[in-house]
mmCIF file of C-alpha atoms in Angstrom:
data_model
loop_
_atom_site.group_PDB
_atom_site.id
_atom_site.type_symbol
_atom_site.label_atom_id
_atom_site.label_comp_id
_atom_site.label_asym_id
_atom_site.label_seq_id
_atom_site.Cartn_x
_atom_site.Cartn_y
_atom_site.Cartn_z
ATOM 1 C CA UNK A 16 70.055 -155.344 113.731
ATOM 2 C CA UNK A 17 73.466 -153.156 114.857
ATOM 3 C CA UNK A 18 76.077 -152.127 113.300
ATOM 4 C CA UNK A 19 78.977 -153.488 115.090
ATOM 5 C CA UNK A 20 79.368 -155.211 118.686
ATOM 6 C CA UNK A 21 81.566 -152.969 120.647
ATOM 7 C CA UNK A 22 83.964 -153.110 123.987
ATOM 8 C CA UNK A 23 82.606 -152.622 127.062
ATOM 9 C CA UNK A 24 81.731 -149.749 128.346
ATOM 10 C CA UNK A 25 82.774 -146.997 131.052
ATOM 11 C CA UNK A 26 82.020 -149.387 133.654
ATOM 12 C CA UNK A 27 84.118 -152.384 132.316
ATOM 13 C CA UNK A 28 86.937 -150.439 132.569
ATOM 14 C CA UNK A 29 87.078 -150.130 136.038
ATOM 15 C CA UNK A 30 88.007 -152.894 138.045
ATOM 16 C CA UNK A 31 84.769 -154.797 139.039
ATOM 17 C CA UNK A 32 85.003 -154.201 142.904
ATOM 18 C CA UNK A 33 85.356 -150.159 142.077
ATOM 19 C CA UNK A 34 82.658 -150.057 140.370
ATOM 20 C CA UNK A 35 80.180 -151.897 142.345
ATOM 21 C CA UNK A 36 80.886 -149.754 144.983
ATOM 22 C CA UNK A 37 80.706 -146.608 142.718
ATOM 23 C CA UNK A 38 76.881 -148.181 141.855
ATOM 24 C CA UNK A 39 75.913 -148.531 145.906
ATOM 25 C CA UNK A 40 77.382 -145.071 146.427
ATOM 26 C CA UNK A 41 75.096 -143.631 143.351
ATOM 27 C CA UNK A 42 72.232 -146.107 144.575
ATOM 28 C CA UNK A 43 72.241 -145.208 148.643
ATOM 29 C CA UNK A 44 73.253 -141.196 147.777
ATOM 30 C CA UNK A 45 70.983 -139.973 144.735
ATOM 31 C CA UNK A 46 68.309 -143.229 145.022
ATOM 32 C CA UNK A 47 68.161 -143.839 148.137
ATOM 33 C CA UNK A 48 66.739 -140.640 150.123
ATOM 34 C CA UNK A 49 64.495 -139.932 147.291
ATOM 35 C CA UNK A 50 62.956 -143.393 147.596
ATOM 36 C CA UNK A 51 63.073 -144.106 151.599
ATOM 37 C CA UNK A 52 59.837 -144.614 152.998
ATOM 38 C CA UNK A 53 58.444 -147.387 150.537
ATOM 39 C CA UNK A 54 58.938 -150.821 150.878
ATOM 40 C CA UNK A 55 59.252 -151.414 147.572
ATOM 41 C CA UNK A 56 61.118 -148.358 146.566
ATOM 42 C CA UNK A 57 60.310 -148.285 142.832
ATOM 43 C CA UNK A 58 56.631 -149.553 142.706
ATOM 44 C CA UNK A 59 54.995 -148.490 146.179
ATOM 45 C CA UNK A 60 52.323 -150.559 147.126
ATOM 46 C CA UNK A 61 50.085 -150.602 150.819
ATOM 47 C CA UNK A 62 51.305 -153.494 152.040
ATOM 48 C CA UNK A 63 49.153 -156.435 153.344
ATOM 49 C CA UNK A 64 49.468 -157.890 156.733
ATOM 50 C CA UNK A 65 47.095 -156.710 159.202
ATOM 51 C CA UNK A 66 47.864 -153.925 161.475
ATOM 52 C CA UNK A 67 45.922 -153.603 164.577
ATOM 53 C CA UNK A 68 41.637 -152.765 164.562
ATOM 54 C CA UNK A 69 41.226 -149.037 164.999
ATOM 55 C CA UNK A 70 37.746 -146.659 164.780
ATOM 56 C CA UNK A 71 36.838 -146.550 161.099
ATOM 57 C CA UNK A 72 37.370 -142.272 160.382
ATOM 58 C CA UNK A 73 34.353 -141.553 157.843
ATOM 59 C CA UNK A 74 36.149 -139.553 154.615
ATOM 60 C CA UNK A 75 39.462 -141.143 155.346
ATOM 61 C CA UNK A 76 39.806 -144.671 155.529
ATOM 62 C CA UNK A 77 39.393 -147.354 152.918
ATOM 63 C CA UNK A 78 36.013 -148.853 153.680
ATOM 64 C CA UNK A 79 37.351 -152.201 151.722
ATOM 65 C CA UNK A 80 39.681 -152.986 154.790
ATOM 66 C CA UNK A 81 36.491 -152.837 157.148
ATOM 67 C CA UNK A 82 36.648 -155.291 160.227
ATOM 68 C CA UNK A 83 33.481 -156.464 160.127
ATOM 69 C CA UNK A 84 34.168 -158.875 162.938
ATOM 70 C CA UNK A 85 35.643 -155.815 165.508
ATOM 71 C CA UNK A 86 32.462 -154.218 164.015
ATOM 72 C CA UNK A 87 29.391 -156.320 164.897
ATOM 73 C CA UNK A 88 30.943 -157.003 168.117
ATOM 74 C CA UNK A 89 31.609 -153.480 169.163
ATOM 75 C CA UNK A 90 28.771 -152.085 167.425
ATOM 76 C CA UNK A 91 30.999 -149.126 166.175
ATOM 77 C CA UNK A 92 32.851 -149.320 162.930
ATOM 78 C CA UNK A 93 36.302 -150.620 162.833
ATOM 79 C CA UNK A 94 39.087 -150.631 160.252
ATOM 80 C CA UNK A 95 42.344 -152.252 160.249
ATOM 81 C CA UNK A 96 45.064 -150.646 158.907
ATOM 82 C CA UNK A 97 47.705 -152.365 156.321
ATOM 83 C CA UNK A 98 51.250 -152.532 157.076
ATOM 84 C CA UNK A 99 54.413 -153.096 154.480
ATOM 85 C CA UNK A 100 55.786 -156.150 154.057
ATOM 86 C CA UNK A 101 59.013 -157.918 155.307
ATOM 87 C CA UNK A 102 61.396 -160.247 154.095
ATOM 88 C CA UNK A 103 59.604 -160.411 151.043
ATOM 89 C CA UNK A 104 61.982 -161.833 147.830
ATOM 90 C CA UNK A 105 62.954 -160.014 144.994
ATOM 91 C CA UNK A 106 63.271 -161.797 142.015
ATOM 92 C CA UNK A 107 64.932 -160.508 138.773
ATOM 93 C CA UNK A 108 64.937 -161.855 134.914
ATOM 94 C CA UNK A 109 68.241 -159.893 133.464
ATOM 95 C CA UNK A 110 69.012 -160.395 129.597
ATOM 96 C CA UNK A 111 72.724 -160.457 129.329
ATOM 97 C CA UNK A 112 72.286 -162.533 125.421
ATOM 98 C CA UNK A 113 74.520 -160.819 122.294
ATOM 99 C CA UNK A 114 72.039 -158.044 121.703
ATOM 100 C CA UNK A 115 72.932 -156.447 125.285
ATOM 101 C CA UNK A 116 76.896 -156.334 125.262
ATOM 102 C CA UNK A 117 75.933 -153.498 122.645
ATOM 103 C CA UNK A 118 76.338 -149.853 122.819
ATOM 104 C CA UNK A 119 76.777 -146.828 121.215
ATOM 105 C CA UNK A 120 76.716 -143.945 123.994
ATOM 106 C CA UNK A 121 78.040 -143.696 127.847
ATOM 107 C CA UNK A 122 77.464 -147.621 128.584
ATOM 108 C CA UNK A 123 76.725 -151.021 126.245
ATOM 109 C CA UNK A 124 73.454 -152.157 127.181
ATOM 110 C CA UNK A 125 74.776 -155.017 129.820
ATOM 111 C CA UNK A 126 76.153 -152.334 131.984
ATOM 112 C CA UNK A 127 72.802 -150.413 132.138
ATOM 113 C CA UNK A 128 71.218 -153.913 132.722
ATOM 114 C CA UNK A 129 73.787 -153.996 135.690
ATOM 115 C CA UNK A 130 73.084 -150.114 137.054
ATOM 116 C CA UNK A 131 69.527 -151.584 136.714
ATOM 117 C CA UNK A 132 69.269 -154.043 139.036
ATOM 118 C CA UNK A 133 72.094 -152.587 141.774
ATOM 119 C CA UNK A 134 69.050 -150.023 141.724
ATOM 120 C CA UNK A 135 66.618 -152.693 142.908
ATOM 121 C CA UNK A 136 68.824 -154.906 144.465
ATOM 122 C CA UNK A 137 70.648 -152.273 147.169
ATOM 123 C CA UNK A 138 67.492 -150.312 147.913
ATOM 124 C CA UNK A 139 65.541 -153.852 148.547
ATOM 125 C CA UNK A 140 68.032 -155.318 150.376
ATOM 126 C CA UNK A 141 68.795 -152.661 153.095
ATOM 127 C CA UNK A 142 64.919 -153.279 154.043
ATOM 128 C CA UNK A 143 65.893 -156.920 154.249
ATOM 129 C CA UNK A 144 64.384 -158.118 151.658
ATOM 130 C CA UNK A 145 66.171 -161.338 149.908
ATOM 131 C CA UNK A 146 67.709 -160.467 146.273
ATOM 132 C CA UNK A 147 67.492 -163.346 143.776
ATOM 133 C CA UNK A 148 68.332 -163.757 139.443
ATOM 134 C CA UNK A 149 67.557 -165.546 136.231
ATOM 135 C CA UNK A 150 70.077 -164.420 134.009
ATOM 136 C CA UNK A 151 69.425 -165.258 130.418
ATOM 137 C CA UNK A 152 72.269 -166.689 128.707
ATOM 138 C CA UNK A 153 73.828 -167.249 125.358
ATOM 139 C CA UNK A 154 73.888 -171.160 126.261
ATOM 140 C CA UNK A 155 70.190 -170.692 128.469
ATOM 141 C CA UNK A 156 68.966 -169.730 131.914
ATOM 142 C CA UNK A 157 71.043 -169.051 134.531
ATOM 143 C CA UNK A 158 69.809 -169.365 138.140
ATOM 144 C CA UNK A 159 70.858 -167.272 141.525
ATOM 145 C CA UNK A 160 69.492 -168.218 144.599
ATOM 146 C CA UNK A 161 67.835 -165.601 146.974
ATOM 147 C CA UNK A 162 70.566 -164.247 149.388
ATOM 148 C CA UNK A 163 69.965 -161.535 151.455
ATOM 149 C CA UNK A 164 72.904 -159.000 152.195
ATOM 150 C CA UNK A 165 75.332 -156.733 150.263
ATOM 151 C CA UNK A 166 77.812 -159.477 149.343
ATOM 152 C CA UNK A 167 75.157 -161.342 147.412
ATOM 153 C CA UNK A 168 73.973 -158.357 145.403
ATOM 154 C CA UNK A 169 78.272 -158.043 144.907
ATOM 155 C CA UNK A 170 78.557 -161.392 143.656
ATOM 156 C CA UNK A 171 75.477 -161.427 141.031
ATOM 157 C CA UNK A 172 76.468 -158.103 139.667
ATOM 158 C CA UNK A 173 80.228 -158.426 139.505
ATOM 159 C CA UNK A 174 79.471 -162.187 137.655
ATOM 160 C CA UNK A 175 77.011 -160.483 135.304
ATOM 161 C CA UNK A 176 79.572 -157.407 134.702
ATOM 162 C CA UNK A 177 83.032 -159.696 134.073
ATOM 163 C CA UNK A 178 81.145 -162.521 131.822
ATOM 164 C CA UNK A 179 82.638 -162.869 128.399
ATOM 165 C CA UNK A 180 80.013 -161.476 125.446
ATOM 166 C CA UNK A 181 77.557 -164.263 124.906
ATOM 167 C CA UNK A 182 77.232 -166.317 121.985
ATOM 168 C CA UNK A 183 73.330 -167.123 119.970
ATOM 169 C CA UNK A 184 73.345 -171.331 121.240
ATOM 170 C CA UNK A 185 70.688 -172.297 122.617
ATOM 171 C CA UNK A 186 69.769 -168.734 123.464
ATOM 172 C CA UNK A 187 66.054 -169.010 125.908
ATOM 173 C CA UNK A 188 63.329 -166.406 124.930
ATOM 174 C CA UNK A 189 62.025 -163.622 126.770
ATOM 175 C CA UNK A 190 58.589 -165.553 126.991
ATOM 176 C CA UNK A 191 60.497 -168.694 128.249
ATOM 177 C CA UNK A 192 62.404 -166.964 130.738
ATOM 178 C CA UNK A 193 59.488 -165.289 132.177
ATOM 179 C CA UNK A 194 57.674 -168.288 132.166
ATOM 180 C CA UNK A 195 60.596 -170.264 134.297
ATOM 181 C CA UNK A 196 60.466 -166.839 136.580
ATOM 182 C CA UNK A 197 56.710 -167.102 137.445
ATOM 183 C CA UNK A 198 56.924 -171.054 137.234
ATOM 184 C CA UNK A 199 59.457 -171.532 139.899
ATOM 185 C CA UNK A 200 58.924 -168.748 142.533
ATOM 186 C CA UNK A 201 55.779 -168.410 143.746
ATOM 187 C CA UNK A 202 56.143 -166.624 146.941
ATOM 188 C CA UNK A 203 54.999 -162.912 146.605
ATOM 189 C CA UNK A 204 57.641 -160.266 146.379
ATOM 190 C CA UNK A 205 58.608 -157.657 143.106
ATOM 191 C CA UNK A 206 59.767 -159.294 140.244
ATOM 192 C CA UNK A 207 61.857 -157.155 137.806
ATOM 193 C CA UNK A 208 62.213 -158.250 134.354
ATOM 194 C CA UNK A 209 65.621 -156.328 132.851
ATOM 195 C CA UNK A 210 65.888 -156.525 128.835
ATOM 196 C CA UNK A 211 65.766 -154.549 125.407
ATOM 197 C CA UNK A 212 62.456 -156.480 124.321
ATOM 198 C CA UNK A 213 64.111 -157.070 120.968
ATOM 199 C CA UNK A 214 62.965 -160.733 120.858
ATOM 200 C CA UNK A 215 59.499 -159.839 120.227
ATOM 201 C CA UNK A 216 58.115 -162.861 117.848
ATOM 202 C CA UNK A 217 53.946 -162.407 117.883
ATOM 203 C CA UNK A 218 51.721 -164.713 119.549
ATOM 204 C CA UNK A 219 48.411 -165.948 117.380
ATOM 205 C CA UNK A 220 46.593 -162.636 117.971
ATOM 206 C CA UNK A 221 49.847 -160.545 116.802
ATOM 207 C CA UNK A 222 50.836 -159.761 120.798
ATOM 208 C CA UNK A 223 54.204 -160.218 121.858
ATOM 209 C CA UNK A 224 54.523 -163.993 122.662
ATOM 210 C CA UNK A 225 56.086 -162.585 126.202
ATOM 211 C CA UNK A 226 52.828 -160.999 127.077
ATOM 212 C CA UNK A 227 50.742 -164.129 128.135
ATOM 213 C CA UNK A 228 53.280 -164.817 131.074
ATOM 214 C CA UNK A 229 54.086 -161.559 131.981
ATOM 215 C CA UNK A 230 49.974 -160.973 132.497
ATOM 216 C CA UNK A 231 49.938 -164.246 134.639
ATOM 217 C CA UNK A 232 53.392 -163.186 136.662
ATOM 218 C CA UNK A 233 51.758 -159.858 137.393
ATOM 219 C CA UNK A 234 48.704 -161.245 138.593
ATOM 220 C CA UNK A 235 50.602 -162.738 141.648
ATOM 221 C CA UNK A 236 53.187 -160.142 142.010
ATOM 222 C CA UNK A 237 54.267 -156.601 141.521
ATOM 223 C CA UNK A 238 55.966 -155.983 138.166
ATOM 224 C CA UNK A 239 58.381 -153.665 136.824
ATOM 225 C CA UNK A 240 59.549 -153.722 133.179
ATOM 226 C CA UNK A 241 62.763 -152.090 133.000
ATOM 227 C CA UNK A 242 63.555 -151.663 128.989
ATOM 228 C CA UNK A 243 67.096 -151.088 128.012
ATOM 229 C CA UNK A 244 67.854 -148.897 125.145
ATOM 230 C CA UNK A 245 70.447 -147.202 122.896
ATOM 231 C CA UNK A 246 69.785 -144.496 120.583
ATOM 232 C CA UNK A 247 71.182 -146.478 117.434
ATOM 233 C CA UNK A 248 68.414 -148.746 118.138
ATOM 234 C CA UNK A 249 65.974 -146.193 117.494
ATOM 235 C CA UNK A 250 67.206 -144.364 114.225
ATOM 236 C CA UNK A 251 70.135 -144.665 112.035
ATOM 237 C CA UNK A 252 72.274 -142.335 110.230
ATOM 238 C CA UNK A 253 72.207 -141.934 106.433
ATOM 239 C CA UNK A 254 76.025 -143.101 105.840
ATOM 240 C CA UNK A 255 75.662 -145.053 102.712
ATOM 241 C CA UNK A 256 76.690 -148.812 101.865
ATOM 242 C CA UNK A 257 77.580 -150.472 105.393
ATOM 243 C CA UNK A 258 77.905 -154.403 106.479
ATOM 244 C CA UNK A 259 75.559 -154.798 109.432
ATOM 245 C CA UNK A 260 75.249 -158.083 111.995
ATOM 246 C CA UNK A 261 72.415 -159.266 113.909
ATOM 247 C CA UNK A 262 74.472 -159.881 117.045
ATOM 248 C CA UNK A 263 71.992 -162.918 118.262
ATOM 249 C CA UNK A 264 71.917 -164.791 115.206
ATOM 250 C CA UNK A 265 75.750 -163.826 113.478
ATOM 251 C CA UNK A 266 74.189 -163.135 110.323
ATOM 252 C CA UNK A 267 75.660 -160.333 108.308
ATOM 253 C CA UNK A 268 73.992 -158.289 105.470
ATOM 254 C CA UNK A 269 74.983 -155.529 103.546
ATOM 255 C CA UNK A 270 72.291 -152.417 103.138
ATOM 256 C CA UNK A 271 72.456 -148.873 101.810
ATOM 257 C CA UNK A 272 71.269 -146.606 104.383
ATOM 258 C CA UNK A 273 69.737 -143.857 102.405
ATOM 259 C CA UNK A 274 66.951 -141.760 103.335
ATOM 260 C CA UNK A 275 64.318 -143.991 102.492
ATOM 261 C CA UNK A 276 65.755 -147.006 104.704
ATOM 262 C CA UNK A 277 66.702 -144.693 107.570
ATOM 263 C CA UNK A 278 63.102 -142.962 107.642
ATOM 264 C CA UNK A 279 61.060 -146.902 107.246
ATOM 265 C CA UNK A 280 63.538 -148.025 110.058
ATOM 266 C CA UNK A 281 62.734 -145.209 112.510
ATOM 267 C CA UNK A 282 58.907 -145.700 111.735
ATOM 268 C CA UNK A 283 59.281 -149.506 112.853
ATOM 269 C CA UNK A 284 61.626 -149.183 115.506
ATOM 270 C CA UNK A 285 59.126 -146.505 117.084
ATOM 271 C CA UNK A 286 56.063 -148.710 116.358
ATOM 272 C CA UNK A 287 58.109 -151.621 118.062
ATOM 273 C CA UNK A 288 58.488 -149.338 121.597
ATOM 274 C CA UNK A 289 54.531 -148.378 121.262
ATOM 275 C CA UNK A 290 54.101 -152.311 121.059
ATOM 276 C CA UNK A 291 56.321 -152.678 123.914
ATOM 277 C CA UNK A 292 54.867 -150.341 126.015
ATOM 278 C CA UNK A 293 51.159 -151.119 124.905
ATOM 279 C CA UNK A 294 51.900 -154.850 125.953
ATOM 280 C CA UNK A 295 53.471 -153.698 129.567
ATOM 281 C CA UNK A 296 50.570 -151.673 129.767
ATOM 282 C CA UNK A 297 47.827 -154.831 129.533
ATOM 283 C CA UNK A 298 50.000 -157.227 131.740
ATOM 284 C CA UNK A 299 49.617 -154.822 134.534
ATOM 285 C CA UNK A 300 53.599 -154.003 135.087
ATOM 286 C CA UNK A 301 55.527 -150.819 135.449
ATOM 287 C CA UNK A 302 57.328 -149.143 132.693
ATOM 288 C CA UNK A 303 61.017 -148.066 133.098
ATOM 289 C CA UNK A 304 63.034 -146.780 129.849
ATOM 290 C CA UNK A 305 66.734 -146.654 130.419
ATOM 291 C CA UNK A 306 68.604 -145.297 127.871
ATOM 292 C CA UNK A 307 72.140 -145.316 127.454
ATOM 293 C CA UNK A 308 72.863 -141.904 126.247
ATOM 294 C CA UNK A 309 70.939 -140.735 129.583
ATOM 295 C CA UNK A 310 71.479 -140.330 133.366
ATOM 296 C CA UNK A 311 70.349 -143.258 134.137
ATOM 297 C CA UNK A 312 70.255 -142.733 138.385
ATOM 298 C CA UNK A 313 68.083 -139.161 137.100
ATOM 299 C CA UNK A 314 65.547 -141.478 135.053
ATOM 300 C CA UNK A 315 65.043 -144.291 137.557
ATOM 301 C CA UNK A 316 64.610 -141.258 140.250
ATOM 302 C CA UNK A 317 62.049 -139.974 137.695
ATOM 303 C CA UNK A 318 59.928 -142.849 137.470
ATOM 304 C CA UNK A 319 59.898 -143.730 141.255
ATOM 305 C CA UNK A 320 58.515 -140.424 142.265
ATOM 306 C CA UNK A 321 55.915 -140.714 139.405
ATOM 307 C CA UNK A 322 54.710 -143.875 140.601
ATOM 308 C CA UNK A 323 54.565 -142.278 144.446
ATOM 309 C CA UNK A 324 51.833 -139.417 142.676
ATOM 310 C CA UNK A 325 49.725 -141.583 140.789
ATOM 311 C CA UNK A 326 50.050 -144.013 144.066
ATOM 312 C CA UNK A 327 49.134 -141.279 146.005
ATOM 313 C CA UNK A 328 46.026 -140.010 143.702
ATOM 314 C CA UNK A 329 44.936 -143.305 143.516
ATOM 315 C CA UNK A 330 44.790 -143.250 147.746
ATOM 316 C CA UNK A 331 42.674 -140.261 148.014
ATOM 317 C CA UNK A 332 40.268 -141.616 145.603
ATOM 318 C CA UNK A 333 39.695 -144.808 147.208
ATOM 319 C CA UNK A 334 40.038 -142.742 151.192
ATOM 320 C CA UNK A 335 37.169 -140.804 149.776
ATOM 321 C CA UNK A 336 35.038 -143.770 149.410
ATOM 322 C CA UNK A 337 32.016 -144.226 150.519
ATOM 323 C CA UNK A 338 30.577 -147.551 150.981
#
């Protein structure tokens, strides 16, 4: 539930062309030299086409990339080393329904949504990777083919930034657009799923219904959750008698928010981001929070070079192998 549906935010207000270029410019500056060196800048992975057969280096390589072919016919140990992949596709569910054009900080949700995935899409595309979107819609799913190129990534942003506030018809769940995101694109690539998780009906064993999909999306490709946030969304302030709307359904109610409401709603709102994050956690994806009372370029930074230590850790484990 919120309170009201605002205006758009600090980056409405600019013209759109301004501030897509303000986005790259924070992307490629802050983002960028941070992140250069991966592939896939926010969730680095090995890679997997085959590099050339080399000596196998006792203590040091990963004995589970072994060429036992080179091997038997050299009769010294050979290993073959794993190089990043190119012209992968990118592939990203973004949420732009009622619930996102809110906001109560720095930026409505949408406009984090769009900071979001000019993250993804400008760091992904200057490796030449092609940059594809579901958007989901007020009136249902949206598609955007896979372009490569800067233009592209201009056009999907600037169409999701300018697009009137949404409306509850025929509104597609999170599980459904998932679902249409794993069902259509198979090739291998990152998929980025960009929402607040507020549609979270339970499946019969009391997971989020979006779960199931998500676990069978991740299976095939890297993940990353990004989960969009504002602080009203997480506690409320003890102001009395208000009218509040549920901006996907229209419905309107009026409730007291004394200090008995405020404290049950911040107990369920912070059980509802342990569910969330539980859930990510079992599908196999990566975990973003985004807030928008925060720096938004500081907390994507944040979680990239996060995922580069435990990436890292989990290489010397597996270079210390022994078979």
């Amino acid at each position: 539930m919120h309170t009201s549906r605002t205006s758009r935010g600090a980056l409405a207000r600019l013209a759109p062309e301004r501030t897509l270029r303000r986005l790259e410019l924070a992307v490629t500056r802050r983002l960028d030299g941070l992140l250069h060196g991966e592939h896939v800048g926010l969730l680095p992975g090995p890679g997997t086409e085959l590099a050339e057969a080399r000596l196998y280096q006792p203590g040091e390589d990963d004995v589970r990339y072994m060429d036992w072919a080179v091997t038997a016919r050299t009769t010294a140990p050979h290993v073959r080393d794993l190089i990043a992949d190119h012209e992968l596709e990118t592939w990203a569910l973004v949420d732009v329904t009622a619930s996102m054009d809110y906001g109560t900080a720095a930026l409505p949700k949408r406009d984090l949504a769009v900071a979001a995935l000019a993250a993804v899409g400008f760091l992904t595309s200057r490796l030449g990777d092609r940059t594809g979107a579901y958007l989901m819609r007020g009136d249902g799913l949206r598609r955007w083919p896979a372009r490569t190129g800067k233009a592209a990534i201009y056009a999907l942003l600037a169409d999701i930034l300018t697009a009137p506030p949404q409306q509850a018809s025929g509104r597609p769940s999170l599980a459904e657009g998932i679902a249409a995101l794993a069902r259509s694109q198979t090739r291998r690539g990152l998929r980025v799923i960009i929402t607040d998780f507020l549609d979270q009906p339970a499946d019969p064993q009391g997971r989020p219904d979006w779960e199931r999909p998500l676990r069978r999306l991740a299976a095939r490709h890297q993940v990353l959750a990004v989960e969009i946030i504002d602080p009203r969304e997480l506690s409320l302030p003890e102001v009395g008698m208000v009218n509040v709307a549920d901006p996907e359904t229209g419905a309107t109610y009026e409730v007291s928010l004394n200090r008995k409401v405020t404290d049950a709603y911040a107990r369920a709102a912070a059980a509802h981001r342990r569910a969330v994050a539980a859930a990510l956690r079992r599908a196999g994806a990566g975990h973003l929070q985004l807030r928008t009372d925060r720096d938004w370029i500081t907390d994507i930074a944040r979680f990239a070079l996060r995922q580069r230590r435990v990436a890292g850790r989990g290489h010397r484990t597996l270079r210390g192998a022994r078979p």
